[in-house]
mmCIF file of C-alpha atoms in Angstrom:
data_model
loop_
_atom_site.group_PDB
_atom_site.id
_atom_site.type_symbol
_atom_site.label_atom_id
_atom_site.label_comp_id
_atom_site.label_asym_id
_atom_site.label_seq_id
_atom_site.Cartn_x
_atom_site.Cartn_y
_atom_site.Cartn_z
ATOM 1 C CA MET A 679 -27.014 -29.292 93.248
ATOM 2 C CA SER A 680 -26.300 -27.449 89.926
ATOM 3 C CA ILE A 681 -24.305 -30.410 88.584
ATOM 4 C CA SER A 682 -24.630 -34.016 89.847
ATOM 5 C CA VAL A 683 -22.668 -36.936 88.554
ATOM 6 C CA HIS A 684 -23.559 -40.350 90.093
ATOM 7 C CA ASP A 685 -21.817 -43.510 89.504
ATOM 8 C CA VAL A 686 -20.802 -42.756 85.930
ATOM 9 C CA HIS A 687 -18.922 -45.073 83.779
ATOM 10 C CA TRP A 688 -17.420 -44.624 80.325
ATOM 11 C CA SER A 689 -14.964 -46.727 78.284
ATOM 12 C CA ALA A 690 -13.163 -46.577 74.985
ATOM 13 C CA GLY A 691 -11.137 -49.114 73.243
ATOM 14 C CA GLY A 692 -11.951 -51.736 75.838
ATOM 15 C CA ALA A 693 -10.499 -49.637 78.671
ATOM 16 C CA MET A 694 -12.529 -47.959 81.474
ATOM 17 C CA ILE A 695 -11.763 -44.332 81.301
ATOM 18 C CA VAL A 696 -14.337 -43.060 83.800
ATOM 19 C CA ASP A 697 -14.898 -45.672 86.437
ATOM 20 C CA GLY A 698 -17.859 -45.095 88.773
ATOM 21 C CA ILE A 699 -17.331 -41.290 89.376
ATOM 22 C CA SER A 700 -19.670 -39.385 91.563
ATOM 23 C CA ILE A 701 -19.446 -35.741 92.259
ATOM 24 C CA GLU A 702 -21.628 -32.744 93.065
ATOM 25 C CA VAL A 703 -21.183 -29.182 92.500
ATOM 26 C CA ALA A 704 -23.184 -26.395 94.337
ATOM 27 C CA PRO A 705 -24.742 -23.612 92.435
ATOM 28 C CA GLY A 706 -22.417 -20.732 91.847
ATOM 29 C CA SER A 707 -19.291 -22.552 93.098
ATOM 30 C CA THR A 708 -16.015 -23.579 91.274
ATOM 31 C CA LEU A 709 -14.862 -27.229 91.413
ATOM 32 C CA GLY A 710 -11.377 -28.004 90.306
ATOM 33 C CA LEU A 711 -10.680 -31.362 88.623
ATOM 34 C CA LEU A 712 -7.121 -32.604 89.382
ATOM 35 C CA GLY A 713 -5.256 -35.693 88.315
ATOM 36 C CA PRO A 714 -2.405 -36.942 86.194
ATOM 37 C CA ASN A 715 -2.672 -37.220 82.448
ATOM 38 C CA GLY A 716 -5.058 -40.008 81.571
ATOM 39 C CA SER A 717 -6.984 -39.847 84.814
ATOM 40 C CA GLY A 718 -10.337 -39.026 83.064
ATOM 41 C CA LYS A 719 -10.622 -35.324 83.622
ATOM 42 C CA SER A 720 -11.393 -34.364 80.004
ATOM 43 C CA SER A 721 -13.557 -37.365 79.397
ATOM 44 C CA LEU A 722 -15.690 -36.484 82.460
ATOM 45 C CA LEU A 723 -16.165 -32.822 81.259
ATOM 46 C CA ARG A 724 -17.356 -34.189 77.840
ATOM 47 C CA LEU A 725 -19.761 -36.535 79.463
ATOM 48 C CA ILE A 726 -21.280 -33.807 81.689
ATOM 49 C CA CYS A 727 -22.086 -31.663 78.532
ATOM 50 C CA ARG A 728 -23.097 -34.868 76.626
ATOM 51 C CA LEU A 729 -20.451 -34.611 73.944
ATOM 52 C CA ARG A 730 -20.074 -38.293 74.840
ATOM 53 C CA ASN A 731 -22.848 -40.619 76.266
ATOM 54 C CA VAL A 732 -22.347 -42.333 79.676
ATOM 55 C CA LYS A 733 -22.164 -46.122 79.541
ATOM 56 C CA SER A 734 -24.006 -46.251 82.894
ATOM 57 C CA GLY A 735 -24.808 -43.919 85.640
ATOM 58 C CA VAL A 736 -26.507 -40.522 85.643
ATOM 59 C CA VAL A 737 -25.391 -36.885 84.977
ATOM 60 C CA SER A 738 -27.983 -34.285 86.170
ATOM 61 C CA LEU A 739 -28.405 -30.572 85.622
ATOM 62 C CA GLY A 740 -30.449 -29.434 88.707
ATOM 63 C CA ASN A 741 -32.994 -32.291 88.985
ATOM 64 C CA THR A 742 -32.881 -33.290 85.288
ATOM 65 C CA ASP A 743 -31.103 -36.256 83.898
ATOM 66 C CA ILE A 744 -29.258 -34.867 80.841
ATOM 67 C CA ALA A 745 -30.191 -38.100 79.032
ATOM 68 C CA ALA A 746 -33.729 -36.670 78.912
ATOM 69 C CA MET A 747 -32.588 -33.279 77.598
ATOM 70 C CA SER A 748 -32.052 -32.384 73.955
ATOM 71 C CA ARG A 749 -28.591 -31.359 72.887
ATOM 72 C CA LEU A 750 -29.854 -27.925 72.069
ATOM 73 C CA ASP A 751 -31.269 -27.426 75.593
ATOM 74 C CA ILE A 752 -28.003 -28.611 77.065
ATOM 75 C CA ALA A 753 -26.007 -26.126 74.878
ATOM 76 C CA ARG A 754 -28.278 -23.302 76.041
ATOM 77 C CA ARG A 755 -27.399 -24.069 79.575
ATOM 78 C CA VAL A 756 -23.877 -25.550 79.602
ATOM 79 C CA ALA A 757 -20.930 -23.852 77.906
ATOM 80 C CA PHE A 758 -17.619 -25.842 77.328
ATOM 81 C CA VAL A 759 -14.263 -24.227 76.805
ATOM 82 C CA GLU A 760 -11.929 -26.920 75.337
ATOM 83 C CA GLN A 761 -8.199 -26.708 75.280
ATOM 84 C CA GLN A 762 -6.902 -23.929 73.364
ATOM 85 C CA ALA A 763 -7.735 -24.017 69.670
ATOM 86 C CA THR A 764 -6.161 -22.108 66.714
ATOM 87 C CA THR A 765 -7.519 -21.000 63.430
ATOM 88 C CA ASP A 766 -6.006 -19.536 60.233
ATOM 89 C CA ALA A 767 -9.392 -17.796 59.247
ATOM 90 C CA GLN A 768 -9.347 -14.038 59.107
ATOM 91 C CA VAL A 769 -11.949 -13.638 61.898
ATOM 92 C CA THR A 770 -12.214 -10.992 64.581
ATOM 93 C CA VAL A 771 -12.862 -11.130 68.234
ATOM 94 C CA LEU A 772 -16.447 -10.308 67.517
ATOM 95 C CA ASP A 773 -16.930 -12.990 65.038
ATOM 96 C CA VAL A 774 -15.723 -15.607 67.611
ATOM 97 C CA VAL A 775 -17.842 -14.398 70.471
ATOM 98 C CA ARG A 776 -20.984 -14.131 68.336
ATOM 99 C CA LEU A 777 -20.700 -17.956 67.849
ATOM 100 C CA GLY A 778 -21.735 -18.382 71.384
ATOM 101 C CA ARG A 779 -25.328 -17.221 70.345
ATOM 102 C CA THR A 780 -25.795 -20.206 67.979
ATOM 103 C CA PRO A 781 -27.706 -22.369 70.430
ATOM 104 C CA HIS A 782 -30.224 -19.564 71.049
ATOM 105 C CA ARG A 783 -30.996 -18.940 67.342
ATOM 106 C CA GLY A 784 -32.866 -20.917 64.706
ATOM 107 C CA PRO A 785 -31.651 -21.297 61.179
ATOM 108 C CA LEU A 786 -33.814 -18.397 59.916
ATOM 109 C CA SER A 787 -33.728 -16.316 63.049
ATOM 110 C CA PRO A 788 -32.495 -12.761 62.588
ATOM 111 C CA TRP A 789 -29.698 -11.342 64.819
ATOM 112 C CA GLY A 790 -31.444 -9.337 67.528
ATOM 113 C CA VAL A 791 -30.925 -6.773 70.356
ATOM 114 C CA ALA A 792 -30.759 -9.719 72.951
ATOM 115 C CA ASP A 793 -27.936 -11.222 71.014
ATOM 116 C CA ASP A 794 -25.976 -7.950 70.931
ATOM 117 C CA ALA A 795 -26.528 -7.467 74.550
ATOM 118 C CA ALA A 796 -25.323 -11.052 75.295
ATOM 119 C CA VAL A 797 -22.151 -10.575 73.306
ATOM 120 C CA TYR A 798 -21.462 -7.208 74.592
ATOM 121 C CA ALA A 799 -21.906 -8.381 78.267
ATOM 122 C CA ALA A 800 -19.638 -11.340 77.502
ATOM 123 C CA LEU A 801 -16.819 -9.082 76.180
ATOM 124 C CA CYS A 802 -17.200 -6.806 79.217
ATOM 125 C CA HIS A 803 -16.859 -9.836 81.589
ATOM 126 C CA VAL A 804 -13.435 -10.669 80.160
ATOM 127 C CA GLY A 805 -12.372 -7.102 79.796
ATOM 128 C CA MET A 806 -12.189 -6.825 75.996
ATOM 129 C CA PRO A 807 -15.169 -4.674 74.808
ATOM 130 C CA GLY A 808 -12.674 -2.492 73.110
ATOM 131 C CA ARG A 809 -11.030 -5.345 71.137
ATOM 132 C CA ALA A 810 -14.156 -6.627 69.208
ATOM 133 C CA GLY A 811 -12.826 -5.574 65.845
ATOM 134 C CA GLN A 812 -9.304 -7.025 66.368
ATOM 135 C CA LEU A 813 -8.150 -10.017 64.217
ATOM 136 C CA TRP A 814 -8.026 -13.208 66.014
ATOM 137 C CA HIS A 815 -4.379 -14.044 64.852
ATOM 138 C CA THR A 816 -3.118 -10.790 66.321
ATOM 139 C CA LEU A 817 -4.008 -11.797 69.941
ATOM 140 C CA SER A 818 -1.690 -13.189 72.525
ATOM 141 C CA GLY A 819 -2.345 -16.598 74.096
ATOM 142 C CA GLY A 820 -3.962 -15.137 77.119
ATOM 143 C CA GLU A 821 -6.212 -12.815 75.000
ATOM 144 C CA ARG A 822 -7.308 -15.750 72.927
ATOM 145 C CA GLN A 823 -8.257 -17.684 75.974
ATOM 146 C CA ARG A 824 -10.304 -14.695 77.208
ATOM 147 C CA VAL A 825 -12.163 -14.606 73.954
ATOM 148 C CA HIS A 826 -12.913 -18.349 74.245
ATOM 149 C CA ILE A 827 -14.441 -17.686 77.583
ATOM 150 C CA ALA A 828 -16.355 -14.759 76.223
ATOM 151 C CA ARG A 829 -17.869 -17.005 73.516
ATOM 152 C CA ALA A 830 -18.888 -19.501 76.194
ATOM 153 C CA LEU A 831 -20.357 -16.593 78.220
ATOM 154 C CA ALA A 832 -22.397 -15.373 75.206
ATOM 155 C CA GLN A 833 -24.319 -18.548 75.466
ATOM 156 C CA THR A 834 -25.596 -17.073 78.723
ATOM 157 C CA PRO A 835 -24.875 -20.399 80.466
ATOM 158 C CA SER A 836 -25.655 -21.363 84.096
ATOM 159 C CA GLU A 837 -22.859 -24.033 84.055
ATOM 160 C CA LEU A 838 -19.308 -23.556 82.658
ATOM 161 C CA LEU A 839 -16.861 -26.310 81.929
ATOM 162 C CA LEU A 840 -13.217 -25.531 81.132
ATOM 163 C CA ASP A 841 -10.574 -28.092 80.154
ATOM 164 C CA GLU A 842 -7.128 -26.860 81.191
ATOM 165 C CA PRO A 843 -7.924 -23.163 80.396
ATOM 166 C CA THR A 844 -4.346 -22.198 81.571
ATOM 167 C CA ASN A 845 -2.470 -24.686 79.318
ATOM 168 C CA HIS A 846 0.565 -22.923 77.491
ATOM 169 C CA LEU A 847 -0.039 -19.542 79.255
ATOM 170 C CA ASP A 848 2.463 -17.659 81.289
ATOM 171 C CA ILE A 849 1.831 -17.232 84.978
ATOM 172 C CA GLN A 850 0.387 -13.656 84.601
ATOM 173 C CA HIS A 851 -2.238 -14.913 82.177
ATOM 174 C CA GLN A 852 -2.852 -18.029 84.342
ATOM 175 C CA LEU A 853 -3.633 -15.918 87.294
ATOM 176 C CA GLU A 854 -5.919 -13.578 85.192
ATOM 177 C CA ILE A 855 -7.895 -16.343 83.750
ATOM 178 C CA LEU A 856 -8.597 -18.294 86.776
ATOM 179 C CA GLY A 857 -9.391 -15.113 88.732
ATOM 180 C CA LEU A 858 -11.807 -14.345 85.994
ATOM 181 C CA VAL A 859 -13.510 -17.732 86.195
ATOM 182 C CA ALA A 860 -13.693 -17.608 89.979
ATOM 183 C CA ARG A 861 -15.589 -14.339 89.750
ATOM 184 C CA LEU A 862 -18.102 -15.370 87.049
ATOM 185 C CA PRO A 863 -21.735 -15.746 88.307
ATOM 186 C CA VAL A 864 -22.000 -19.319 87.114
ATOM 187 C CA THR A 865 -21.310 -22.816 88.318
ATOM 188 C CA SER A 866 -17.882 -23.849 86.957
ATOM 189 C CA ILE A 867 -15.943 -27.157 86.721
ATOM 190 C CA VAL A 868 -12.200 -26.472 85.693
ATOM 191 C CA ALA A 869 -9.830 -29.205 84.843
ATOM 192 C CA LEU A 870 -6.280 -28.226 85.990
ATOM 193 C CA HIS A 871 -2.737 -29.516 86.408
ATOM 194 C CA ASP A 872 -1.373 -26.921 88.827
ATOM 195 C CA LEU A 873 -2.307 -27.928 92.330
ATOM 196 C CA ASN A 874 -1.513 -24.391 93.757
ATOM 197 C CA LEU A 875 -3.574 -22.517 91.225
ATOM 198 C CA ALA A 876 -6.424 -25.046 92.035
ATOM 199 C CA ALA A 877 -6.093 -24.394 95.737
ATOM 200 C CA MET A 878 -6.112 -20.541 95.168
ATOM 201 C CA PHE A 879 -9.125 -20.275 92.919
ATOM 202 C CA CYS A 880 -11.357 -23.291 93.378
ATOM 203 C CA ASP A 881 -14.009 -23.614 96.138
ATOM 204 C CA SER A 882 -13.619 -27.513 96.163
ATOM 205 C CA LEU A 883 -11.538 -30.056 94.416
ATOM 206 C CA ALA A 884 -11.999 -33.546 93.190
ATOM 207 C CA VAL A 885 -8.797 -35.603 92.505
ATOM 208 C CA LEU A 886 -9.089 -38.310 89.846
ATOM 209 C CA HIS A 887 -6.691 -41.290 89.500
ATOM 210 C CA ARG A 888 -7.197 -43.997 86.961
ATOM 211 C CA GLY A 889 -10.787 -43.078 86.258
ATOM 212 C CA LYS A 890 -11.884 -42.836 89.838
ATOM 213 C CA VAL A 891 -12.407 -40.066 92.432
ATOM 214 C CA VAL A 892 -9.795 -40.732 95.159
ATOM 215 C CA ALA A 893 -10.427 -37.523 97.187
ATOM 216 C CA ALA A 894 -13.019 -34.662 97.163
ATOM 217 C CA GLY A 895 -13.637 -31.698 99.250
ATOM 218 C CA ALA A 896 -12.067 -28.299 100.395
ATOM 219 C CA PRO A 897 -8.487 -27.799 99.047
ATOM 220 C CA GLU A 898 -7.076 -27.695 102.569
ATOM 221 C CA ASP A 899 -8.761 -31.001 103.437
ATOM 222 C CA ILE A 900 -7.699 -33.152 100.533
ATOM 223 C CA LEU A 901 -4.337 -31.773 99.287
ATOM 224 C CA THR A 902 -2.088 -33.836 101.605
ATOM 225 C CA GLU A 903 1.455 -34.924 101.122
ATOM 226 C CA ARG A 904 0.292 -38.625 101.212
ATOM 227 C CA LEU A 905 -2.242 -37.983 98.417
ATOM 228 C CA ILE A 906 0.224 -36.037 96.293
ATOM 229 C CA ALA A 907 2.681 -38.902 96.589
ATOM 230 C CA GLU A 908 0.264 -41.625 95.818
ATOM 231 C CA VAL A 909 -1.554 -39.868 92.913
ATOM 232 C CA PHE A 910 1.191 -37.730 91.350
ATOM 233 C CA GLY A 911 4.193 -39.651 92.420
ATOM 234 C CA VAL A 912 6.042 -36.725 93.918
ATOM 235 C CA ARG A 913 7.077 -35.683 97.478
ATOM 236 C CA ALA A 914 5.684 -32.462 98.831
ATOM 237 C CA HIS A 915 5.246 -30.307 101.895
ATOM 238 C CA ILE A 916 1.879 -28.583 102.513
ATOM 239 C CA GLU A 917 1.732 -25.273 104.301
ATOM 240 C CA ARG A 918 -0.928 -22.409 104.533
ATOM 241 C CA SER A 919 -0.136 -19.316 102.442
ATOM 242 C CA ALA A 920 0.392 -16.215 104.354
ATOM 243 C CA TYR A 921 -0.892 -14.229 101.346
ATOM 244 C CA HIS A 922 -4.088 -15.903 100.333
ATOM 245 C CA GLY A 923 -4.835 -18.151 103.282
ATOM 246 C CA ARG A 924 -5.210 -21.236 101.126
ATOM 247 C CA CYS A 925 -2.906 -24.288 101.352
ATOM 248 C CA HIS A 926 0.374 -24.135 99.295
ATOM 249 C CA VAL A 927 2.267 -27.029 97.837
ATOM 250 C CA GLN A 928 6.017 -27.060 98.020
ATOM 251 C CA TYR A 929 7.530 -29.870 95.933
ATOM 252 C CA ARG A 930 10.578 -31.816 96.989
ATOM 253 C CA THR A 931 13.258 -33.543 94.940
ATOM 254 C CA LEU A 932 13.466 -37.311 95.249
#
């Protein structure tokens, strides 16, 4: 497995936020993390890239426990796109994407051909090579999220973690961003709120509730009316989409 989480616990302020979670993500696949606010999705992502340390349990990249890896080695392998950030600095798209090369360069290392190649490839992946000189504050929300992903890709990661990458985006940009992520040649874990988008673009899903995994597997196997009622507190009808062949959730009023 590319990413393996085994019986991981993490607490804060006396409350157990991540409570014995175990998941596995196959190389090159996309796992969607679903669950209500406070279910532990964001905390789990931070544990996987060791921005936080597990209380107990093991997070592995390949066959290596991340506790035995340096933060620099993790940063060279795992890229994390947090929820959308803003800045008032007068920076360009190129400035932001170049930050992704930081883990690969020492404090005195000159910028090299390999760095240029990684940045250009990242911009091409998100369809923005012609926007490198554009100022950050002139971009739309969807364009900014593409640049965040390009910065992550400039790290040349084998694993990509994204925390609600479609938050505050219109439906066109939501579809574009998740379509982009699904096509990337990396292993991805994406925390999402929208069940239908998760079913459309993710190879597998893990549903979290109160810090535990309550269901995991293929979208059509785990997105059931009963689970949606128990975890999200809403009534729903599940059918298979005639357009994309994946399951589709239709919500019902109470």
